[in-house]
Coordinates of C-alpha atoms and ligand atoms in Angstrom, one line a residue:
M1 CA 21.3 -70.3 15.2
I2 CA 22.9 -72.4 17.8
S3 CA 22.6 -71.0 21.3
M4 CA 25.3 -70.9 23.9
P5 CA 25.9 -74.0 26.0
D6 CA 24.2 -73.6 29.4
H7 CA 27.3 -74.7 31.2
F8 CA 29.9 -72.3 29.8
T9 CA 32.1 -70.2 32.1
Y10 CA 33.8 -66.9 31.4
D11 CA 37.2 -68.6 31.5
E12 CA 36.1 -71.3 29.1
L13 CA 34.8 -68.8 26.6
S14 CA 37.9 -66.6 26.9
R15 CA 40.4 -69.5 26.6
D16 CA 41.4 -69.9 22.9
F17 CA 38.9 -67.3 21.9
S18 CA 38.9 -66.3 18.3
W19 CA 36.4 -64.3 16.2
S20 CA 36.6 -67.2 13.7
I21 CA 34.0 -68.8 16.0
A22 CA 31.5 -66.4 14.6
E23 CA 32.9 -66.6 11.1
K24 CA 32.4 -70.3 11.1
E25 CA 28.9 -70.2 12.5
L26 CA 28.0 -67.6 9.8
E27 CA 29.8 -69.7 7.2
Y28 CA 31.9 -66.7 6.3
K29 CA 35.5 -67.1 5.1
P30 CA 37.9 -64.1 5.0
G31 CA 37.8 -62.6 1.5
D32 CA 34.1 -63.7 1.0
R33 CA 31.3 -61.3 0.3
I34 CA 29.5 -60.2 3.5
N35 CA 26.3 -58.2 3.5
I36 CA 24.5 -57.5 6.7
G37 CA 21.1 -57.0 4.8
W38 CA 21.5 -60.5 3.3
Y39 CA 22.6 -62.1 6.6
C40 CA 19.7 -60.7 8.5
S41 CA 17.0 -61.9 6.0
D42 CA 17.9 -64.1 3.0
R43 CA 20.3 -66.3 5.0
I44 CA 17.7 -67.0 7.7
C45 CA 15.2 -68.0 5.0
L46 CA 17.7 -70.3 3.4
K47 CA 18.2 -71.9 6.8
G48 CA 14.6 -72.9 6.8
H49 CA 13.1 -70.1 8.9
A50 CA 11.3 -68.1 6.2
E51 CA 7.9 -68.3 7.9
K52 CA 9.2 -67.5 11.4
T53 CA 8.2 -64.0 12.7
A54 CA 11.0 -61.6 12.4
L55 CA 9.2 -58.4 13.6
H56 CA 6.1 -57.8 15.6
Y57 CA 5.4 -54.1 15.6
E58 CA 3.0 -52.2 17.8
G59 CA 2.5 -48.5 17.3
F60 CA 0.5 -45.7 18.7
G61 CA -3.1 -46.5 19.3
G62 CA -2.4 -50.2 19.3
V63 CA -1.7 -50.7 15.5
E64 CA 0.0 -54.0 15.0
K65 CA 1.9 -55.5 12.1
K66 CA 3.8 -58.8 11.8
Y67 CA 6.5 -59.7 9.4
T68 CA 8.1 -63.1 8.8
F69 CA 11.8 -63.4 7.8
N70 CA 10.5 -64.0 4.2
D71 CA 8.5 -60.7 4.5
I72 CA 11.6 -58.8 5.6
R73 CA 13.7 -60.4 2.9
L74 CA 11.1 -59.2 0.2
A75 CA 10.7 -55.8 1.8
G76 CA 14.5 -55.3 1.8
N77 CA 14.6 -56.3 -1.9
T78 CA 11.7 -54.0 -2.8
I79 CA 13.2 -51.0 -1.0
G80 CA 16.6 -51.7 -2.5
T81 CA 15.1 -52.0 -6.0
F82 CA 13.3 -48.7 -5.5
L83 CA 16.4 -46.9 -4.4
R84 CA 18.4 -48.3 -7.2
G85 CA 15.7 -47.1 -9.6
L86 CA 16.3 -43.6 -8.3
G87 CA 20.0 -44.0 -9.1
I88 CA 21.2 -44.5 -5.5
N89 CA 24.6 -46.3 -5.8
D90 CA 26.8 -48.2 -3.5
G91 CA 28.6 -45.9 -1.0
D92 CA 25.9 -43.3 -1.2
R93 CA 24.5 -42.2 2.2
V94 CA 20.8 -42.7 2.7
C95 CA 19.4 -41.3 5.9
L96 CA 16.6 -42.9 7.9
F97 CA 14.6 -40.2 9.6
M98 CA 11.6 -42.0 10.9
D99 CA 9.9 -43.1 14.1
R100 CA 10.1 -46.7 15.0
I101 CA 7.8 -47.8 12.2
P102 CA 8.4 -51.0 10.2
E103 CA 9.7 -49.1 7.2
L104 CA 12.6 -47.9 9.4
Y105 CA 13.8 -51.5 10.1
L106 CA 13.0 -52.8 6.6
S107 CA 14.7 -49.8 4.8
F108 CA 17.8 -50.5 6.9
L109 CA 18.1 -53.9 5.2
G110 CA 17.3 -52.6 1.7
I111 CA 19.9 -49.8 1.9
L112 CA 22.6 -52.3 3.0
K113 CA 21.6 -54.8 0.3
I114 CA 22.4 -52.4 -2.5
G115 CA 25.7 -51.4 -0.8
A116 CA 24.6 -47.9 0.2
I117 CA 25.4 -46.6 3.6
V118 CA 22.6 -46.2 6.2
Q119 CA 22.7 -43.0 8.2
P120 CA 20.1 -43.4 11.0
L121 CA 19.0 -40.2 12.7
F122 CA 16.7 -39.8 15.7
S123 CA 13.4 -38.6 14.5
A124 CA 13.0 -36.1 17.4
F125 CA 16.0 -34.2 16.1
G126 CA 15.2 -30.6 15.2
D127 CA 16.2 -29.0 11.8
E128 CA 19.6 -27.8 13.0
S129 CA 20.6 -31.2 14.4
L130 CA 19.4 -32.8 11.1
F131 CA 21.1 -30.2 9.0
V132 CA 24.6 -30.5 10.4
R133 CA 24.5 -34.3 10.1
L134 CA 23.2 -34.4 6.5
E135 CA 25.6 -31.7 5.4
N136 CA 28.6 -33.5 7.0
A137 CA 27.7 -36.9 5.4
Q138 CA 26.7 -35.3 2.0
T139 CA 23.6 -37.4 2.2
R140 CA 21.9 -38.2 -1.2
A141 CA 18.5 -39.4 0.1
V142 CA 16.4 -39.2 3.2
I143 CA 13.6 -41.6 3.9
T144 CA 11.1 -40.0 6.2
Q145 CA 7.4 -39.7 7.2
K146 CA 4.9 -36.9 6.5
K147 CA 5.1 -35.7 10.2
H148 CA 8.9 -35.1 9.9
L149 CA 8.8 -33.6 6.4
P150 CA 8.5 -29.9 7.5
K151 CA 11.9 -30.2 9.2
V152 CA 13.5 -31.6 6.1
R153 CA 11.9 -29.0 3.9
K154 CA 13.2 -26.2 6.0
I155 CA 16.8 -27.1 5.4
R156 CA 16.6 -28.7 2.0
S157 CA 17.7 -25.7 -0.1
Q158 CA 21.0 -25.5 1.9
L159 CA 21.8 -29.2 1.1
P160 CA 23.0 -29.4 -2.5
H161 CA 23.8 -33.1 -2.2
L162 CA 20.4 -34.1 -1.0
E163 CA 18.7 -35.2 -4.2
Y164 CA 15.7 -37.2 -2.9
V165 CA 13.3 -37.0 0.0
I166 CA 11.4 -40.3 0.1
I167 CA 8.1 -40.2 2.0
V168 CA 6.7 -43.5 3.2
D169 CA 3.2 -42.4 4.3
G170 CA 0.3 -40.0 3.9
V171 CA 1.4 -37.3 1.5
K172 CA -0.7 -36.7 -1.7
A173 CA 1.3 -36.8 -4.9
S174 CA 0.0 -33.3 -5.7
D175 CA 1.5 -31.9 -2.6
L176 CA 5.0 -33.1 -3.4
E177 CA 7.8 -30.6 -3.9
K178 CA 10.8 -31.0 -6.3
G179 CA 12.9 -34.0 -5.5
E180 CA 10.3 -35.5 -3.2
V181 CA 9.0 -39.0 -4.0
L182 CA 6.5 -41.3 -2.5
F183 CA 7.2 -44.9 -1.6
S184 CA 4.6 -47.3 -0.2
L185 CA 5.8 -50.7 0.8
E186 CA 2.3 -52.0 1.0
K187 CA 1.4 -50.8 -2.5
S188 CA 4.7 -51.9 -4.1
E189 CA 5.0 -55.2 -6.0
P190 CA 7.3 -57.4 -3.8
V191 CA 10.6 -58.0 -5.5
E192 CA 11.6 -61.7 -5.3
N193 CA 15.1 -61.4 -6.5
L194 CA 17.6 -58.6 -6.0
D195 CA 21.3 -58.6 -6.9
I196 CA 22.9 -58.0 -3.6
H197 CA 25.8 -55.6 -4.0
P198 CA 29.0 -57.6 -3.6
T199 CA 30.0 -55.9 -0.3
T200 CA 33.1 -57.4 1.5
A201 CA 34.4 -57.1 5.0
E202 CA 35.6 -53.5 4.8
S203 CA 32.7 -52.1 2.7
P204 CA 31.0 -49.3 4.7
S205 CA 27.6 -50.1 6.2
V206 CA 26.3 -47.8 8.9
L207 CA 27.1 -44.1 9.7
H208 CA 26.0 -43.1 13.2
Y209 CA 26.6 -39.6 14.5
T210 CA 27.8 -39.0 18.0
S211 CA 28.5 -35.9 20.0
G212 CA 31.8 -34.8 21.4
T213 CA 32.9 -32.0 23.7
T214 CA 34.1 -29.7 20.9
G215 CA 33.2 -29.2 17.3
Q216 CA 30.2 -30.6 15.4
P217 CA 29.0 -34.2 15.8
K218 CA 31.2 -36.9 14.3
G219 CA 30.1 -39.6 11.9
V220 CA 31.2 -43.0 13.1
K221 CA 31.9 -45.2 10.1
H222 CA 31.2 -48.9 10.4
V223 CA 31.7 -51.7 7.9
H224 CA 29.8 -54.9 7.1
Y225 CA 32.4 -57.1 9.0
S226 CA 30.9 -55.6 12.2
L227 CA 28.4 -58.3 11.9
I228 CA 30.9 -60.8 13.3
S229 CA 31.1 -59.0 16.7
Q230 CA 27.4 -58.1 16.7
Y231 CA 26.4 -61.7 16.1
L232 CA 28.6 -63.2 18.7
T233 CA 28.0 -60.7 21.4
T234 CA 24.2 -60.9 20.9
K235 CA 24.4 -64.7 21.2
W236 CA 26.6 -64.8 24.2
V237 CA 25.7 -61.7 26.2
L238 CA 22.0 -61.3 25.3
D239 CA 21.9 -65.1 25.2
L240 CA 19.3 -65.2 22.4
R241 CA 18.0 -68.7 21.6
N242 CA 15.7 -69.9 18.8
E243 CA 12.5 -69.7 20.7
D244 CA 13.1 -66.3 22.3
I245 CA 11.0 -63.2 21.9
Y246 CA 13.3 -60.3 22.2
W247 CA 12.7 -56.6 23.0
C248 CA 15.3 -54.0 22.6
T249 CA 13.9 -50.7 23.8
A250 CA 16.4 -48.5 22.0
D251 CA 15.6 -46.4 19.0
P252 CA 17.6 -47.2 15.8
G253 CA 18.6 -43.5 15.7
W254 CA 21.2 -44.6 18.2
V255 CA 23.7 -47.4 17.9
T256 CA 22.0 -49.8 20.4
G257 CA 18.9 -49.7 18.2
T258 CA 20.9 -50.9 15.1
S259 CA 23.6 -53.2 16.5
Y260 CA 21.3 -55.0 18.9
G261 CA 17.8 -53.8 17.7
I262 CA 18.4 -55.0 14.1
I263 CA 21.7 -56.7 13.2
G264 CA 22.3 -58.9 16.2
P265 CA 18.9 -60.5 16.7
W266 CA 18.1 -60.9 13.0
S267 CA 21.4 -62.4 12.1
L268 CA 20.6 -65.0 14.7
G269 CA 17.1 -65.5 13.2
I270 CA 15.3 -64.2 16.4
T271 CA 11.8 -62.8 16.7
Q272 CA 11.8 -59.3 17.9
C273 CA 9.1 -56.9 19.1
V274 CA 9.0 -53.2 18.7
L275 CA 6.9 -50.7 20.6
D276 CA 6.7 -47.3 19.0
S277 CA 5.1 -45.3 21.8
G278 CA 6.2 -43.2 24.6
F279 CA 7.3 -44.5 28.0
S280 CA 4.9 -45.6 30.7
A281 CA 5.4 -48.4 33.2
Q282 CA 1.9 -49.7 32.5
A283 CA 2.4 -49.8 28.7
W284 CA 5.8 -51.5 29.0
Y285 CA 4.7 -54.2 31.4
K286 CA 1.6 -54.8 29.3
F287 CA 3.8 -55.2 26.2
I288 CA 6.0 -57.8 27.9
E289 CA 3.0 -59.7 29.1
K290 CA 1.2 -59.6 25.8
H291 CA 4.1 -60.6 23.6
R292 CA 5.6 -63.0 26.2
V293 CA 9.0 -61.2 25.9
T294 CA 11.8 -63.4 27.1
V295 CA 14.9 -61.3 26.6
W296 CA 14.8 -57.6 27.3
Y297 CA 17.6 -55.1 26.6
S298 CA 17.0 -51.6 28.0
A299 CA 18.7 -48.7 29.8
P300 CA 19.2 -47.4 33.3
T301 CA 16.9 -44.4 32.9
A302 CA 14.1 -46.6 31.9
I303 CA 14.8 -49.0 34.8
R304 CA 14.9 -46.0 37.2
S305 CA 11.6 -44.8 35.8
L306 CA 10.1 -48.3 36.4
M307 CA 11.5 -48.3 39.9
K308 CA 9.8 -45.0 40.5
A309 CA 6.5 -46.4 39.3
G310 CA 6.7 -48.9 42.2
D311 CA 6.5 -52.6 43.0
E312 CA 2.8 -52.8 43.2
I313 CA 2.1 -52.2 39.5
V314 CA 4.5 -55.1 38.6
K315 CA 2.2 -57.5 40.4
S316 CA -0.7 -56.6 38.1
F317 CA 1.0 -58.2 35.1
D318 CA 2.2 -61.7 34.3
L319 CA 5.9 -61.1 33.5
S320 CA 6.9 -64.7 34.0
S321 CA 8.1 -65.0 30.4
L322 CA 11.2 -62.9 31.2
R323 CA 14.3 -65.0 31.2
H324 CA 17.2 -62.6 30.8
L325 CA 17.6 -58.8 31.2
A326 CA 20.4 -56.5 30.2
S327 CA 21.1 -52.8 30.3
V328 CA 23.4 -50.3 28.5
G329 CA 24.1 -46.6 28.0
E330 CA 24.7 -45.2 31.5
P331 CA 25.9 -46.3 34.8
L332 CA 23.5 -49.0 36.2
N333 CA 23.4 -48.3 39.9
S334 CA 23.5 -51.2 42.2
E335 CA 20.0 -50.4 43.6
A336 CA 18.6 -50.9 40.1
V337 CA 20.3 -54.3 39.8
I338 CA 19.0 -55.4 43.2
W339 CA 15.5 -54.0 42.6
S340 CA 15.2 -55.8 39.3
E341 CA 16.2 -59.1 40.9
R342 CA 13.6 -58.6 43.6
V343 CA 10.7 -57.7 41.4
F344 CA 11.4 -59.6 38.2
G345 CA 13.3 -62.5 39.8
K346 CA 16.4 -61.7 37.7
P347 CA 18.8 -58.8 37.7
F348 CA 19.5 -56.4 34.8
L349 CA 23.0 -57.3 33.7
D350 CA 25.1 -54.3 32.8
T351 CA 26.9 -53.9 29.4
F352 CA 29.3 -51.1 28.4
W353 CA 30.1 -50.0 24.9
Q354 CA 29.9 -47.0 22.5
T355 CA 28.9 -45.9 19.1
E356 CA 32.5 -46.1 18.2
T357 CA 33.0 -49.7 19.4
G358 CA 30.0 -50.9 17.5
S359 CA 29.5 -53.9 19.9
I360 CA 29.5 -54.8 23.6
M361 CA 33.0 -54.4 25.1
I362 CA 32.6 -54.9 28.9
T363 CA 29.8 -57.0 30.2
N364 CA 28.1 -59.3 32.6
F365 CA 27.2 -62.7 31.1
P366 CA 24.5 -65.0 32.2
G367 CA 26.3 -67.5 34.3
M368 CA 28.9 -65.0 35.5
K369 CA 29.1 -63.8 39.0
V370 CA 27.3 -60.4 39.1
K371 CA 28.7 -57.6 41.3
P372 CA 26.0 -55.0 41.5
G373 CA 27.4 -51.6 40.5
S374 CA 30.2 -53.1 38.3
M375 CA 30.0 -53.2 34.4
G376 CA 31.5 -56.7 34.4
K377 CA 34.5 -57.9 32.5
T378 CA 35.8 -57.5 28.9
F379 CA 34.1 -59.7 26.3
P380 CA 36.3 -62.6 25.3
G381 CA 38.7 -61.4 22.6
I382 CA 38.7 -57.8 23.8
R383 CA 41.9 -56.6 25.4
G384 CA 41.0 -53.8 27.8
T385 CA 42.8 -51.8 30.4
V386 CA 42.8 -48.5 32.3
L387 CA 45.6 -46.1 31.5
D388 CA 47.2 -43.6 33.8
P389 CA 45.8 -40.2 32.7
V390 CA 49.2 -38.5 32.7
T391 CA 51.6 -41.1 31.3
Y392 CA 49.1 -43.3 29.4
A393 CA 50.7 -46.4 30.8
P394 CA 48.4 -49.3 31.7
I395 CA 47.6 -49.3 35.5
S396 CA 48.3 -52.7 37.1
E397 CA 47.2 -51.7 40.6
H398 CA 43.7 -53.0 41.3
G399 CA 41.1 -50.3 42.2
R400 CA 43.1 -47.4 40.9
A401 CA 41.2 -45.1 38.5
G402 CA 42.3 -44.6 34.9
L403 CA 41.1 -44.1 31.4
I404 CA 39.3 -47.1 29.9
A405 CA 41.2 -48.1 26.7
F406 CA 41.0 -51.0 24.3
Q407 CA 43.4 -52.6 21.9
P408 CA 41.9 -52.2 18.5
G409 CA 41.2 -55.1 16.2
W410 CA 37.7 -56.4 17.1
P411 CA 35.4 -56.6 14.0
A412 CA 32.9 -53.9 14.9
M413 CA 35.4 -51.2 15.8
M414 CA 34.7 -48.0 13.8
R415 CA 36.9 -47.5 10.8
T416 CA 37.1 -43.7 11.0
Y417 CA 35.2 -40.6 11.7
W418 CA 33.6 -39.4 8.5
N419 CA 35.7 -36.8 6.8
N420 CA 37.6 -36.3 10.0
P421 CA 40.7 -38.6 10.2
E422 CA 42.4 -36.2 12.6
K423 CA 39.7 -36.6 15.3
Y424 CA 39.9 -40.4 14.7
R425 CA 43.7 -40.4 15.2
D426 CA 43.2 -38.4 18.4
K427 CA 41.4 -41.3 19.9
F428 CA 44.6 -43.4 20.0
V429 CA 47.6 -43.2 22.3
N430 CA 50.4 -45.8 22.2
G431 CA 48.2 -48.1 20.2
W432 CA 45.3 -48.0 22.7
Y433 CA 41.9 -46.7 21.7
L434 CA 40.7 -44.2 24.3
S435 CA 37.1 -44.6 25.2
G436 CA 36.9 -41.2 26.9
D437 CA 35.6 -42.8 30.1
R438 CA 37.2 -43.5 33.5
A439 CA 37.0 -46.6 35.6
S440 CA 38.9 -48.9 37.9
I441 CA 39.5 -52.6 37.6
D442 CA 39.3 -54.9 40.6
N443 CA 41.3 -58.0 41.4
E444 CA 38.9 -60.2 39.5
G445 CA 39.0 -58.1 36.3
Y446 CA 35.6 -56.4 36.9
Y447 CA 35.4 -52.8 35.7
W448 CA 33.8 -50.1 37.9
F449 CA 32.7 -47.0 36.1
I450 CA 33.6 -43.7 37.5
G451 CA 32.6 -41.1 34.9
R452 CA 33.4 -39.5 31.5
D453 CA 36.7 -37.9 30.9
D454 CA 35.2 -35.0 29.0
D455 CA 32.3 -32.5 29.2
V456 CA 29.8 -34.5 27.2
I457 CA 26.5 -34.8 29.0
N458 CA 24.9 -38.3 29.2
T459 CA 21.3 -37.6 29.8
G460 CA 19.1 -40.6 30.0
G461 CA 21.6 -42.6 28.1
H462 CA 21.9 -40.1 25.3
L463 CA 25.1 -38.0 24.7
V464 CA 24.6 -34.3 24.3
S465 CA 27.4 -32.0 23.3
P466 CA 27.6 -28.8 25.4
F467 CA 29.2 -27.2 22.4
E468 CA 26.2 -27.9 20.2
V469 CA 23.8 -26.5 22.7
E470 CA 26.0 -23.4 23.4
S471 CA 26.2 -22.7 19.7
A472 CA 22.5 -23.0 19.2
L473 CA 21.8 -20.8 22.2
L474 CA 23.8 -18.0 20.6
E475 CA 21.3 -18.0 17.7
H476 CA 18.6 -16.9 20.1
P477 CA 18.0 -13.2 19.8
A478 CA 18.2 -12.5 23.5
V479 CA 21.4 -14.5 24.3
G480 CA 24.7 -12.8 24.6
E481 CA 27.0 -15.5 25.9
S482 CA 26.3 -19.1 26.9
A483 CA 27.8 -21.9 28.9
V484 CA 26.3 -25.4 29.1
T485 CA 26.8 -28.1 31.7
S486 CA 24.8 -30.8 33.4
K487 CA 22.9 -30.8 36.6
P488 CA 22.0 -33.9 38.7
D489 CA 18.6 -35.5 38.0
E490 CA 16.9 -38.3 39.8
I491 CA 15.8 -40.3 36.8
N492 CA 18.0 -39.2 33.9
M493 CA 21.1 -39.0 36.1
E494 CA 22.0 -35.7 34.5
V495 CA 20.2 -33.1 32.4
V496 CA 21.3 -30.1 30.4
K497 CA 21.6 -26.7 32.2
A498 CA 22.3 -23.5 30.4
F499 CA 24.0 -20.4 31.9
I500 CA 23.5 -17.3 29.8
T501 CA 24.1 -13.6 29.8
L502 CA 21.5 -11.5 28.0
K503 CA 22.1 -9.0 25.2
P504 CA 21.4 -5.3 26.1
G505 CA 17.7 -4.5 26.0
F506 CA 16.6 -8.0 27.2
A507 CA 15.4 -8.7 30.7
Q508 CA 15.2 -12.1 32.4
S509 CA 11.7 -13.5 32.9
P510 CA 10.1 -16.9 33.2
D511 CA 8.6 -16.4 29.7
L512 CA 12.1 -15.8 28.2
E513 CA 13.4 -18.9 30.0
L514 CA 10.6 -21.0 28.5
D515 CA 11.2 -19.4 25.1
I516 CA 14.9 -20.3 25.2
M517 CA 14.2 -23.9 26.2
N518 CA 11.7 -24.3 23.4
F519 CA 14.1 -22.8 21.0
I520 CA 16.7 -25.5 21.7
R521 CA 14.1 -28.3 21.7
K522 CA 12.9 -27.3 18.2
K523 CA 16.4 -26.6 16.8
L524 CA 18.3 -29.5 18.4
S525 CA 16.1 -32.1 20.2
P526 CA 14.1 -32.6 23.4
L527 CA 17.1 -34.3 24.9
A528 CA 19.3 -31.3 24.3
M529 CA 16.7 -28.9 25.7
P530 CA 18.0 -27.2 28.9
Q531 CA 15.9 -28.2 31.9
A532 CA 17.0 -25.1 33.6
V533 CA 18.3 -21.7 32.5
E534 CA 20.3 -19.5 34.8
F535 CA 20.6 -15.9 33.9
M536 CA 24.0 -14.4 34.9
E537 CA 25.6 -11.0 34.9
K538 CA 28.8 -12.5 33.6
L539 CA 30.1 -16.0 33.0
P540 CA 33.3 -17.3 34.7
K541 CA 36.2 -16.9 32.2
T542 CA 39.9 -17.4 32.1
R543 CA 42.0 -14.3 31.7
S544 CA 42.3 -15.2 28.1
G545 CA 38.5 -15.0 27.8
K546 CA 37.7 -18.8 27.7
I547 CA 34.5 -19.7 29.5
M548 CA 35.2 -22.0 32.4
R549 CA 32.4 -24.6 32.2
R550 CA 34.2 -26.6 34.9
V551 CA 33.5 -23.9 37.5
L552 CA 29.7 -24.0 36.7
H553 CA 29.7 -27.8 36.7
A554 CA 31.4 -28.0 40.1
K555 CA 28.8 -25.6 41.5
E556 CA 25.9 -27.7 40.1
W557 CA 27.3 -30.9 41.5
G558 CA 28.5 -29.5 44.8
E559 CA 32.1 -30.5 44.0
E560 CA 35.4 -28.9 44.7
I561 CA 36.1 -26.2 42.1
G562 CA 39.8 -27.1 41.8
D563 CA 42.4 -24.8 40.4
I564 CA 40.9 -21.4 39.5
S565 CA 44.1 -19.5 39.4
T566 CA 43.4 -18.6 35.7
L567 CA 40.0 -17.3 36.6
E568 CA 39.5 -13.7 35.4
N569 CA 39.1 -11.2 38.3
D570 CA 37.0 -8.2 38.3
Ligands
PRX601 O1 30.1 -42.7 28.8 C1 29.8 -44.1 28.4 C2 28.3 -44.3 28.4 O2 27.9 -44.0 27.2 C3 29.0 -43.7 26.3 C4 28.7 -44.2 24.9 O3 27.6 -43.5 24.4 P1 27.1 -43.9 23.0 O4 28.2 -43.8 22.0 O5 25.9 -43.0 22.7 O6 26.6 -45.4 23.0 C5 25.6 -45.7 23.9 C6 25.2 -47.2 23.8 C7 26.2 -48.2 23.4 C8 30.2 -44.3 26.9 O7 31.3 -43.7 26.5 N1 28.0 -45.7 28.8 C9 27.7 -46.7 27.9 N2 27.4 -47.8 28.6 C10 27.6 -47.6 29.9 C11 28.0 -46.2 30.0 N3 28.4 -45.6 31.2 C12 28.3 -46.4 32.3 N4 27.9 -47.7 32.3 C13 27.6 -48.3 31.1 N5 27.2 -49.6 31.1

C-alpha cells in the first residue's frame, strides 16, 4: 500500500518498466497461487488493516452501511461457503444481477475465493438481454434481488444450466419456486476460515459481456493475473494513497465497476464509497461533501450533466476534499476538462481502455502535462500504435488517423471470448490487438480519439449493439424491417435511433412509437431503448438486399453519404 512518489515523471516510470514492480509489491512470484478475492480482503487484513473501512455504502432513501476489510473478508468467506454448499465448483459461472447493494460487492469476492467465475450483469437489463448472456455462459447460479426476480423467472425454463437462483432480500420462503434459495448475509453465521481455491495466474476470474456490431454479445474472459495490471494502474493513474476516500461512479455490471470499482482499490487497501441511487448533481455533490471523497473516477456523460447543472450549485457544497479526478468510457471533450479545472480546481484526467483490455491502456497521469481533448499516452509497459486501415502497417507520421492497436502481453488482457475463439482471433492482425477505435498520435506520443471503427453505439459510455436492437425490434408485432443507428445528443453524445417499416395493417402513430420504445426498454435495457423512431416506407438497401445503416447514420449526423453505387434503385 505504498503510494507513488510525488516526483515521478512519465519517462521515469516508463524507463525499465516491468510488471514485476506490481508482482513484487503484491509479494507474488510467477507460479504462485493468486486469487483476487483473497488479495482484496484477507491480504489487507494480514497487512494490519482489518479494521479500516473498505466499503461505505449509501442506498436509496439514505440507508447507510459500513464494512471494514475484516467484514468483507468474512462476508466473502460466508458467501463462498454458501455457494460451495450448493455444489458450486471452481470454473462454474455465477451471475451477479443486482443493484449496487453491498451483496453485489461482497459476492464478487466470495465467488472468486471458491474459484468460480463471476458474471456481472447490469441490473437494468431486460429479460432478453439477460437470457442471451446466461445462455451463452451456461451460467449455473444467479444471485439477485426480489425486485429483479420476475425477469429471471420469465426466462428460467429456457435455461437448462441455471440450477440456482439465489435471492438476497425480501422473499418469503413460502413464495420460492423450484431451484430458488434465500441467502441473507446478515442472518448467516460469519465464516472465519475458508479454503481459498488454489487459483493460479491463468485461472478464469471475471466474465463481462460486451456488444459488437454483429452477432450476439461476447463474453470477455479474464483471469486472476489481471490483478497485476489493475493494481498498478489504480495506484499510478488513480493515484490512490492510504488515506484516500475513493468514489468510482461506475456500476459493476460494466468493467470499470469491477476493475476499478472493486479489484483495484481493494487490492490497495483503499476505502471506497458507493452511491446506489440515480443521478442528480445535488445528490452527487452532497455525497462528495459528506464522505470527504478525495479521488473520483467518473465518465464524460456524468461530467456533461454536471456542467449542465451549472457552476452555481457547485458553490453550495464544500468539495475541497477532492484531490484527483479521472474519467473513462467516451471521448472527454476539452470543454469538460477546462470546466472541471475551473469549478473543482483540478481537471478530469482522461483514461482510455476497454472491457477486453481489462485495465487502463492510454491515460493522463497526475504530474503529466495534460492536453485537453487528448486521451494521454500509453501506460508504461503498454506498446500501442495506430495502424493504417488498409495495410495494417504502423503509422509513423504524427497526426495521421489510424486504428488504435496494442501489442498483447499485459496481465489484464482478455484471454478469449467465451465459446468464440474465431471472434477472438479476428481481433488480431500481424500480432497487433485491434481495439476497434480510431485515433491519431501527436509528436509527443499523445493519442487523440477520432471515433469507433464499427457501428457500435456508445451512448453515455455504454456500448449498444445495433444488431441486438434490430433483432429485438423484429419481435414487435408491428415491425416489418428495422435498421438502428445513433443520433447526436447533447449529454449522452449519441443515443439509439430506430428506422422501421411497418407490417401491413399497422399505421404509424405516436402511441405506436412509444410502444416500440418501451418494448425495447423492457426486453433489452433503458440504454438500448431508441430515443427516436422514424417510420419509413422502405429502408435503404444494397441491390443484394442488405440494409445500408451507413446511409441512415450519415443522414443523422449531417455527414457525406459516401459511395452509394450499390444502393438499390426503385
Ligand atoms: O470506443 C471506446 C470507448 O469505449 C469503448 C470500450 O467500451 P467498454 O468495453 O464498454 O469499456 C468502457 C470502459 C473501459 C472503447 O473501445 N472509450 C473508452 N474510453 C474512452 C473511449 N472513447 C474515447 N475516449 C475514452 N477515454
